[in-house]
PDB file of C-alpha atoms in Angstrom:
ATOM      1  CA  ALA A   1     -11.053   1.141  15.258  1.00  0.00           C
ATOM      2  CA  GLN A   2     -10.763  -0.468  11.926  1.00  0.00           C
ATOM      3  CA  SER A   3      -9.100  -3.540  10.498  1.00  0.00           C
ATOM      4  CA  VAL A   4      -9.046  -5.708   7.393  1.00  0.00           C
ATOM      5  CA  ALA A   5      -8.623  -9.384   6.987  1.00  0.00           C
ATOM      6  CA  GLN A   6      -7.425 -11.641   4.310  1.00  0.00           C
ATOM      7  CA  PRO A   7      -8.135 -15.135   5.683  1.00  0.00           C
ATOM      8  CA  GLU A   8      -6.067 -16.858   3.147  1.00  0.00           C
ATOM      9  CA  ASP A   9      -2.217 -16.567   2.560  1.00  0.00           C
ATOM     10  CA  GLN A  10      -2.118 -18.394  -0.507  1.00  0.00           C
ATOM     11  CA  VAL A  11      -4.650 -19.222  -3.199  1.00  0.00           C
ATOM     12  CA  ASN A  12      -3.775 -21.665  -6.229  1.00  0.00           C
ATOM     13  CA  VAL A  13      -5.894 -21.958  -9.176  1.00  0.00           C
ATOM     14  CA  ALA A  14      -5.339 -23.289 -12.796  1.00  0.00           C
ATOM     15  CA  GLU A  15      -5.300 -20.732 -15.639  1.00  0.00           C
ATOM     16  CA  GLY A  16      -8.832 -20.245 -17.067  1.00  0.00           C
ATOM     17  CA  ASN A  17     -10.568 -21.051 -13.745  1.00  0.00           C
ATOM     18  CA  PRO A  18     -12.240 -18.401 -11.702  1.00  0.00           C
ATOM     19  CA  LEU A  19     -10.197 -16.637  -8.953  1.00  0.00           C
ATOM     20  CA  THR A  20     -11.510 -15.303  -5.687  1.00  0.00           C
ATOM     21  CA  VAL A  21      -9.451 -13.557  -3.039  1.00  0.00           C
ATOM     22  CA  LYS A  22     -11.259 -13.030   0.133  1.00  0.00           C
ATOM     23  CA  CYS A  23     -11.275  -9.796   2.398  1.00  0.00           C
ATOM     24  CA  THR A  24     -13.455  -8.913   5.330  1.00  0.00           C
ATOM     25  CA  TYR A  25     -13.313  -5.575   7.165  1.00  0.00           C
ATOM     26  CA  SER A  26     -14.379  -3.825  10.274  1.00  0.00           C
ATOM     27  CA  VAL A  27     -14.786  -0.135  10.559  1.00  0.00           C
ATOM     28  CA  SER A  28     -16.923   2.217  12.633  1.00  0.00           C
ATOM     29  CA  GLY A  29     -18.208   4.430   9.733  1.00  0.00           C
ATOM     30  CA  ASN A  30     -18.953   3.921   6.047  1.00  0.00           C
ATOM     31  CA  PRO A  31     -16.079   1.668   4.551  1.00  0.00           C
ATOM     32  CA  TYR A  32     -14.045   2.832   1.700  1.00  0.00           C
ATOM     33  CA  LEU A  33     -12.516  -0.287   0.254  1.00  0.00           C
ATOM     34  CA  PHE A  34      -9.610  -0.881  -1.926  1.00  0.00           C
ATOM     35  CA  TRP A  35      -7.540  -3.707  -3.788  1.00  0.00           C
ATOM     36  CA  TYR A  36      -4.083  -3.491  -4.645  1.00  0.00           C
ATOM     37  CA  VAL A  37      -1.675  -5.842  -6.384  1.00  0.00           C
ATOM     38  CA  GLN A  38       1.974  -6.209  -6.040  1.00  0.00           C
ATOM     39  CA  TYR A  39       4.213  -7.968  -8.580  1.00  0.00           C
ATOM     40  CA  PRO A  40       7.623  -9.127  -7.485  1.00  0.00           C
ATOM     41  CA  ASN A  41      10.122  -6.258  -7.132  1.00  0.00           C
ATOM     42  CA  ARG A  42       7.477  -3.739  -7.755  1.00  0.00           C
ATOM     43  CA  GLY A  43       5.290  -1.285  -5.533  1.00  0.00           C
ATOM     44  CA  LEU A  44       1.676  -1.694  -5.145  1.00  0.00           C
ATOM     45  CA  GLN A  45      -0.666  -1.011  -7.925  1.00  0.00           C
ATOM     46  CA  PHE A  46      -4.246   0.238  -7.441  1.00  0.00           C
ATOM     47  CA  LEU A  47      -6.991  -2.232  -8.865  1.00  0.00           C
ATOM     48  CA  LEU A  48     -10.300  -0.990  -7.768  1.00  0.00           C
ATOM     49  CA  LYS A  49     -12.261   0.728  -4.980  1.00  0.00           C
ATOM     50  CA  TYR A  50     -15.634   0.811  -3.382  1.00  0.00           C
ATOM     51  CA  ILE A  51     -16.842   4.300  -2.250  1.00  0.00           C
ATOM     52  CA  THR A  52     -20.655   4.159  -2.673  1.00  0.00           C
ATOM     53  CA  GLY A  53     -23.126   3.049  -5.249  1.00  0.00           C
ATOM     54  CA  ASP A  54     -23.265  -0.369  -7.079  1.00  0.00           C
ATOM     55  CA  ASN A  55     -21.963  -3.088  -4.873  1.00  0.00           C
ATOM     56  CA  LEU A  56     -20.161  -4.606  -7.816  1.00  0.00           C
ATOM     57  CA  VAL A  57     -17.057  -2.871  -8.705  1.00  0.00           C
ATOM     58  CA  LYS A  58     -15.110  -3.318 -11.971  1.00  0.00           C
ATOM     59  CA  GLY A  59     -11.363  -2.359 -12.067  1.00  0.00           C
ATOM     60  CA  SER A  60      -8.197  -3.231 -14.015  1.00  0.00           C
ATOM     61  CA  TYR A  61      -7.054  -6.142 -15.647  1.00  0.00           C
ATOM     62  CA  GLY A  62     -10.564  -7.786 -15.666  1.00  0.00           C
ATOM     63  CA  PHE A  63     -10.769  -7.961 -11.983  1.00  0.00           C
ATOM     64  CA  GLU A  64     -14.099  -6.971  -9.965  1.00  0.00           C
ATOM     65  CA  ALA A  65     -15.094  -7.017  -6.425  1.00  0.00           C
ATOM     66  CA  GLU A  66     -18.338  -7.187  -4.593  1.00  0.00           C
ATOM     67  CA  PHE A  67     -19.108  -5.294  -1.653  1.00  0.00           C
ATOM     68  CA  ASN A  68     -21.342  -7.209   0.850  1.00  0.00           C
ATOM     69  CA  LYS A  69     -22.362  -4.944   3.839  1.00  0.00           C
ATOM     70  CA  SER A  70     -24.117  -7.587   5.892  1.00  0.00           C
ATOM     71  CA  GLN A  71     -21.169  -9.839   5.646  1.00  0.00           C
ATOM     72  CA  THR A  72     -18.701  -6.951   5.904  1.00  0.00           C
ATOM     73  CA  SER A  73     -16.708  -8.534   2.933  1.00  0.00           C
ATOM     74  CA  PHE A  74     -15.065  -7.178  -0.217  1.00  0.00           C
ATOM     75  CA  HIS A  75     -13.999 -10.255  -2.142  1.00  0.00           C
ATOM     76  CA  LEU A  76     -11.720  -9.854  -5.248  1.00  0.00           C
ATOM     77  CA  LYS A  77     -13.019 -11.852  -8.298  1.00  0.00           C
ATOM     78  CA  LYS A  78     -11.973 -12.559 -11.899  1.00  0.00           C
ATOM     79  CA  PRO A  79     -13.774 -14.941 -14.063  1.00  0.00           C
ATOM     80  CA  SER A  80     -10.883 -16.629 -15.845  1.00  0.00           C
ATOM     81  CA  ALA A  81      -7.433 -16.418 -14.254  1.00  0.00           C
ATOM     82  CA  LEU A  82      -4.091 -15.974 -16.288  1.00  0.00           C
ATOM     83  CA  VAL A  83      -0.702 -17.016 -15.305  1.00  0.00           C
ATOM     84  CA  SER A  84       0.266 -13.342 -15.433  1.00  0.00           C
ATOM     85  CA  ASP A  85      -2.161 -12.776 -12.422  1.00  0.00           C
ATOM     86  CA  SER A  86       0.153 -14.418 -10.137  1.00  0.00           C
ATOM     87  CA  ALA A  87       1.086 -11.827  -7.599  1.00  0.00           C
ATOM     88  CA  LEU A  88       0.461 -10.629  -3.956  1.00  0.00           C
ATOM     89  CA  TYR A  89      -2.981  -9.140  -3.399  1.00  0.00           C
ATOM     90  CA  PHE A  90      -3.797  -6.732  -0.706  1.00  0.00           C
ATOM     91  CA  CYS A  91      -7.105  -5.467   0.517  1.00  0.00           C
ATOM     92  CA  ALA A  92      -7.490  -2.090   2.186  1.00  0.00           C
ATOM     93  CA  VAL A  93      -9.926  -0.071   4.145  1.00  0.00           C
ATOM     94  CA  ARG A  94      -9.984   3.616   4.878  1.00  0.00           C
ATOM     95  CA  ASP A  95     -11.851   5.343   7.787  1.00  0.00           C
ATOM     96  CA  MET A  96      -9.438   7.964   9.006  1.00  0.00           C
ATOM     97  CA  ARG A  97      -6.293   6.214   7.494  1.00  0.00           C
ATOM     98  CA  LEU A  98      -5.804   3.371   4.960  1.00  0.00           C
ATOM     99  CA  SER A  99      -5.142   0.016   6.610  1.00  0.00           C
ATOM    100  CA  PHE A 100      -3.885  -2.959   4.748  1.00  0.00           C
ATOM    101  CA  GLY A 101      -4.387  -6.753   5.078  1.00  0.00           C
ATOM    102  CA  ALA A 102      -1.539  -8.943   5.364  1.00  0.00           C
ATOM    103  CA  GLY A 103      -1.814  -9.942   1.834  1.00  0.00           C
ATOM    104  CA  THR A 104      -2.768 -12.973  -0.446  1.00  0.00           C
ATOM    105  CA  THR A 105      -0.183 -14.647  -2.458  1.00  0.00           C
ATOM    106  CA  VAL A 106      -2.018 -15.900  -5.797  1.00  0.00           C
ATOM    107  CA  THR A 107      -0.431 -18.536  -7.874  1.00  0.00           C
ATOM    108  CA  VAL A 108      -1.979 -19.317 -11.217  1.00  0.00           C
ATOM    109  CA  ARG A 109      -0.604 -22.595 -12.879  1.00  0.00           C
ATOM    110  CA  ALA A 110      -0.568 -23.109 -16.552  1.00  0.00           C
TER     111      ALA A 110
ATOM    112  CA  GLU B   1       5.359   2.775 -13.992  1.00  0.00           C
ATOM    113  CA  THR B   2       3.221   4.619 -11.546  1.00  0.00           C
ATOM    114  CA  GLY B   3       4.823   8.127 -11.543  1.00  0.00           C
ATOM    115  CA  VAL B   4       6.499   7.550  -8.228  1.00  0.00           C
ATOM    116  CA  THR B   5      10.150   6.882  -8.310  1.00  0.00           C
ATOM    117  CA  GLN B   6      12.292   5.859  -5.368  1.00  0.00           C
ATOM    118  CA  THR B   7      16.228   5.689  -4.996  1.00  0.00           C
ATOM    119  CA  PRO B   8      18.099   3.735  -4.231  1.00  0.00           C
ATOM    120  CA  ARG B   9      16.282   0.515  -5.153  1.00  0.00           C
ATOM    121  CA  HIS B  10      18.671  -1.440  -2.992  1.00  0.00           C
ATOM    122  CA  LEU B  11      20.686  -0.299   0.111  1.00  0.00           C
ATOM    123  CA  VAL B  12      22.952  -2.252   2.460  1.00  0.00           C
ATOM    124  CA  MET B  13      24.138  -0.485   5.510  1.00  0.00           C
ATOM    125  CA  GLY B  14      25.774  -1.007   8.912  1.00  0.00           C
ATOM    126  CA  MET B  15      24.254  -0.207  12.108  1.00  0.00           C
ATOM    127  CA  THR B  16      26.251   2.845  12.635  1.00  0.00           C
ATOM    128  CA  ASN B  17      25.841   4.390   9.127  1.00  0.00           C
ATOM    129  CA  LYS B  18      23.721   7.291   7.880  1.00  0.00           C
ATOM    130  CA  LYS B  19      21.972   7.152   4.839  1.00  0.00           C
ATOM    131  CA  SER B  20      18.924   8.629   3.141  1.00  0.00           C
ATOM    132  CA  LEU B  21      16.051   7.228   0.892  1.00  0.00           C
ATOM    133  CA  LYS B  22      14.563   9.456  -1.694  1.00  0.00           C
ATOM    134  CA  CYS B  23      10.976   9.441  -3.119  1.00  0.00           C
ATOM    135  CA  GLU B  24       9.618  11.769  -6.024  1.00  0.00           C
ATOM    136  CA  GLN B  25       6.372  11.803  -7.392  1.00  0.00           C
ATOM    137  CA  HIS B  26       5.408  13.365 -10.663  1.00  0.00           C
ATOM    138  CA  LEU B  27       1.662  13.090 -10.484  1.00  0.00           C
ATOM    139  CA  GLY B  28       0.990  16.568  -8.892  1.00  0.00           C
ATOM    140  CA  HIS B  29      -0.333  15.034  -5.833  1.00  0.00           C
ATOM    141  CA  ASN B  30      -0.484  16.884  -2.256  1.00  0.00           C
ATOM    142  CA  ALA B  31       0.075  14.015  -0.089  1.00  0.00           C
ATOM    143  CA  MET B  32       2.992  11.536   0.513  1.00  0.00           C
ATOM    144  CA  TYR B  33       3.518   8.639   2.625  1.00  0.00           C
ATOM    145  CA  TRP B  34       6.291   6.284   3.891  1.00  0.00           C
ATOM    146  CA  TYR B  35       5.417   2.519   4.423  1.00  0.00           C
ATOM    147  CA  LYS B  36       7.429  -0.219   5.754  1.00  0.00           C
ATOM    148  CA  GLN B  37       6.873  -3.656   4.386  1.00  0.00           C
ATOM    149  CA  SER B  38       8.099  -6.842   6.081  1.00  0.00           C
ATOM    150  CA  ALA B  39       7.602 -10.428   5.215  1.00  0.00           C
ATOM    151  CA  LYS B  40       4.359 -11.974   6.412  1.00  0.00           C
ATOM    152  CA  LYS B  41       3.180  -8.718   7.873  1.00  0.00           C
ATOM    153  CA  PRO B  42       0.676  -5.959   6.800  1.00  0.00           C
ATOM    154  CA  LEU B  43       2.055  -2.832   5.506  1.00  0.00           C
ATOM    155  CA  GLU B  44       2.798  -0.430   8.349  1.00  0.00           C
ATOM    156  CA  LEU B  45       2.172   3.348   7.589  1.00  0.00           C
ATOM    157  CA  MET B  46       5.050   5.134   9.101  1.00  0.00           C
ATOM    158  CA  PHE B  47       4.564   8.887   8.082  1.00  0.00           C
ATOM    159  CA  VAL B  48       2.206  11.153   6.193  1.00  0.00           C
ATOM    160  CA  TYR B  49       2.756  14.418   4.755  1.00  0.00           C
ATOM    161  CA  ASN B  50      -0.227  16.627   3.560  1.00  0.00           C
ATOM    162  CA  PHE B  51       0.835  19.987   1.640  1.00  0.00           C
ATOM    163  CA  LYS B  52       4.442  19.453   3.070  1.00  0.00           C
ATOM    164  CA  GLU B  53       3.229  19.174   6.667  1.00  0.00           C
ATOM    165  CA  GLN B  54       3.685  16.084   8.589  1.00  0.00           C
ATOM    166  CA  THR B  55       0.138  14.930   9.866  1.00  0.00           C
ATOM    167  CA  GLU B  56       0.852  11.509  11.096  1.00  0.00           C
ATOM    168  CA  ASN B  57       3.660   9.879  12.794  1.00  0.00           C
ATOM    169  CA  ASN B  58       2.975   6.134  13.877  1.00  0.00           C
ATOM    170  CA  SER B  59       4.950   5.780  16.662  1.00  0.00           C
ATOM    171  CA  VAL B  60       8.129   5.457  14.507  1.00  0.00           C
ATOM    172  CA  PRO B  61      11.457   5.353  16.401  1.00  0.00           C
ATOM    173  CA  SER B  62      13.443   8.528  16.015  1.00  0.00           C
ATOM    174  CA  ARG B  63      16.168   6.602  14.132  1.00  0.00           C
ATOM    175  CA  PHE B  64      13.869   7.242  11.130  1.00  0.00           C
ATOM    176  CA  SER B  65      13.575  10.888  10.257  1.00  0.00           C
ATOM    177  CA  PRO B  66      11.302  12.101   7.430  1.00  0.00           C
ATOM    178  CA  GLU B  67      11.706  15.200   5.566  1.00  0.00           C
ATOM    179  CA  CYS B  68       9.372  16.847   2.834  1.00  0.00           C
ATOM    180  CA  PRO B  69      10.996  19.829   1.332  1.00  0.00           C
ATOM    181  CA  ASN B  70       7.965  20.246  -1.233  1.00  0.00           C
ATOM    182  CA  SER B  71       4.887  18.361  -2.291  1.00  0.00           C
ATOM    183  CA  SER B  72       6.977  16.227  -4.822  1.00  0.00           C
ATOM    184  CA  HIS B  73       9.820  15.009  -2.896  1.00  0.00           C
ATOM    185  CA  LEU B  74      10.022  12.925   0.289  1.00  0.00           C
ATOM    186  CA  PHE B  75      13.067  11.756   2.056  1.00  0.00           C
ATOM    187  CA  LEU B  76      13.617   9.236   4.821  1.00  0.00           C
ATOM    188  CA  HIS B  77      16.745   9.776   6.778  1.00  0.00           C
ATOM    189  CA  LEU B  78      18.264   6.704   8.447  1.00  0.00           C
ATOM    190  CA  HIS B  79      20.864   6.536  11.291  1.00  0.00           C
ATOM    191  CA  THR B  80      21.792   3.754  13.826  1.00  0.00           C
ATOM    192  CA  LEU B  81      19.269   1.305  12.368  1.00  0.00           C
ATOM    193  CA  GLN B  82      18.922  -2.238  13.894  1.00  0.00           C
ATOM    194  CA  PRO B  83      18.706  -5.364  11.841  1.00  0.00           C
ATOM    195  CA  GLU B  84      14.981  -5.696  12.506  1.00  0.00           C
ATOM    196  CA  ASP B  85      14.579  -2.553  10.420  1.00  0.00           C
ATOM    197  CA  SER B  86      15.538  -4.521   7.301  1.00  0.00           C
ATOM    198  CA  ALA B  87      12.615  -4.381   4.993  1.00  0.00           C
ATOM    199  CA  LEU B  88      11.116  -2.808   1.907  1.00  0.00           C
ATOM    200  CA  TYR B  89      10.387   0.788   2.127  1.00  0.00           C
ATOM    201  CA  LEU B  90       7.669   1.956   0.066  1.00  0.00           C
ATOM    202  CA  CYS B  91       6.768   5.598  -0.731  1.00  0.00           C
ATOM    203  CA  ALA B  92       3.336   6.563  -1.955  1.00  0.00           C
ATOM    204  CA  SER B  93       1.549   9.650  -2.920  1.00  0.00           C
ATOM    205  CA  SER B  94      -2.347  10.612  -3.415  1.00  0.00           C
ATOM    206  CA  GLN B  95      -4.389  13.608  -3.965  1.00  0.00           C
ATOM    207  CA  ARG B  96      -6.454  14.406  -0.629  1.00  0.00           C
ATOM    208  CA  GLN B  97      -9.297  16.853  -0.371  1.00  0.00           C
ATOM    209  CA  GLY B  98      -8.377  18.643   2.735  1.00  0.00           C
ATOM    210  CA  VAL B  99      -7.829  17.039   6.133  1.00  0.00           C
ATOM    211  CA  ARG B 100     -10.786  14.650   6.114  1.00  0.00           C
ATOM    212  CA  GLN B 101     -10.542  11.280   4.785  1.00  0.00           C
ATOM    213  CA  SER B 102      -9.785  10.930   0.924  1.00  0.00           C
ATOM    214  CA  TYR B 103     -11.406   8.378  -1.262  1.00  0.00           C
ATOM    215  CA  ASN B 104      -8.606   8.714  -3.636  1.00  0.00           C
ATOM    216  CA  GLU B 105      -6.228   5.715  -4.247  1.00  0.00           C
ATOM    217  CA  GLN B 106      -2.455   6.059  -3.358  1.00  0.00           C
ATOM    218  CA  PHE B 107       0.036   5.438  -6.060  1.00  0.00           C
ATOM    219  CA  PHE B 108       3.104   3.430  -4.906  1.00  0.00           C
ATOM    220  CA  GLY B 109       6.773   3.653  -5.965  1.00  0.00           C
ATOM    221  CA  PRO B 110       8.808   0.419  -6.443  1.00  0.00           C
ATOM    222  CA  GLY B 111      10.270   0.574  -3.076  1.00  0.00           C
ATOM    223  CA  THR B 112      13.875   0.547  -1.473  1.00  0.00           C
ATOM    224  CA  ARG B 113      14.953  -2.865  -0.247  1.00  0.00           C
ATOM    225  CA  LEU B 114      17.050  -2.088   2.893  1.00  0.00           C
ATOM    226  CA  THR B 115      19.222  -4.566   4.624  1.00  0.00           C
ATOM    227  CA  VAL B 116      20.833  -3.619   7.925  1.00  0.00           C
ATOM    228  CA  LEU B 117      23.740  -5.604   8.897  1.00  0.00           C
TER     229      LEU B 117
END
């Protein structure tokens, strides 16, 4: 069985501050991990993925994520958040199929 | 945009109506997916098609009927829906390497916002 959890429904940060969106996972084999973002009235957009290799993965729009095997986490980070980063963020894990977390709403205030 | 288009963007239908959702991908992918997105719930995978063949049906009620005439087009035929079927229906595509798990990301369309009265 596989699952992914996003423990925070909402994250609020001020523009210019660091942004972290948390994700933990559970899979039986090697995890393939993804982050997607959804802006209002849009579909999901791919941000980044971890398959193998370096634990720190860099993606679109200045986002990065760190794979931590011992903590089974794959937190999404951005050093300096923008108001335009306000959106719904989904973590996903793939074993035999892609399973999504419930999503975290990020609000960046000016 | 992502190269995956969906029509219509919004649909309101009665419980006795029959309607269809359309998805088209312009990315040359060989796999297509239907998801249901309801408020405050994780995305629910409904159907998966690989090379036009349905490979997954996640216990979806028969009032939802998918059709994949070719690798670029995917339909979801709707009939006698219930109000709880109101949701955002997302189509996605990806490039898969055979039947084993794929590392490739999925590309999503903008979705069809369905309201069942």
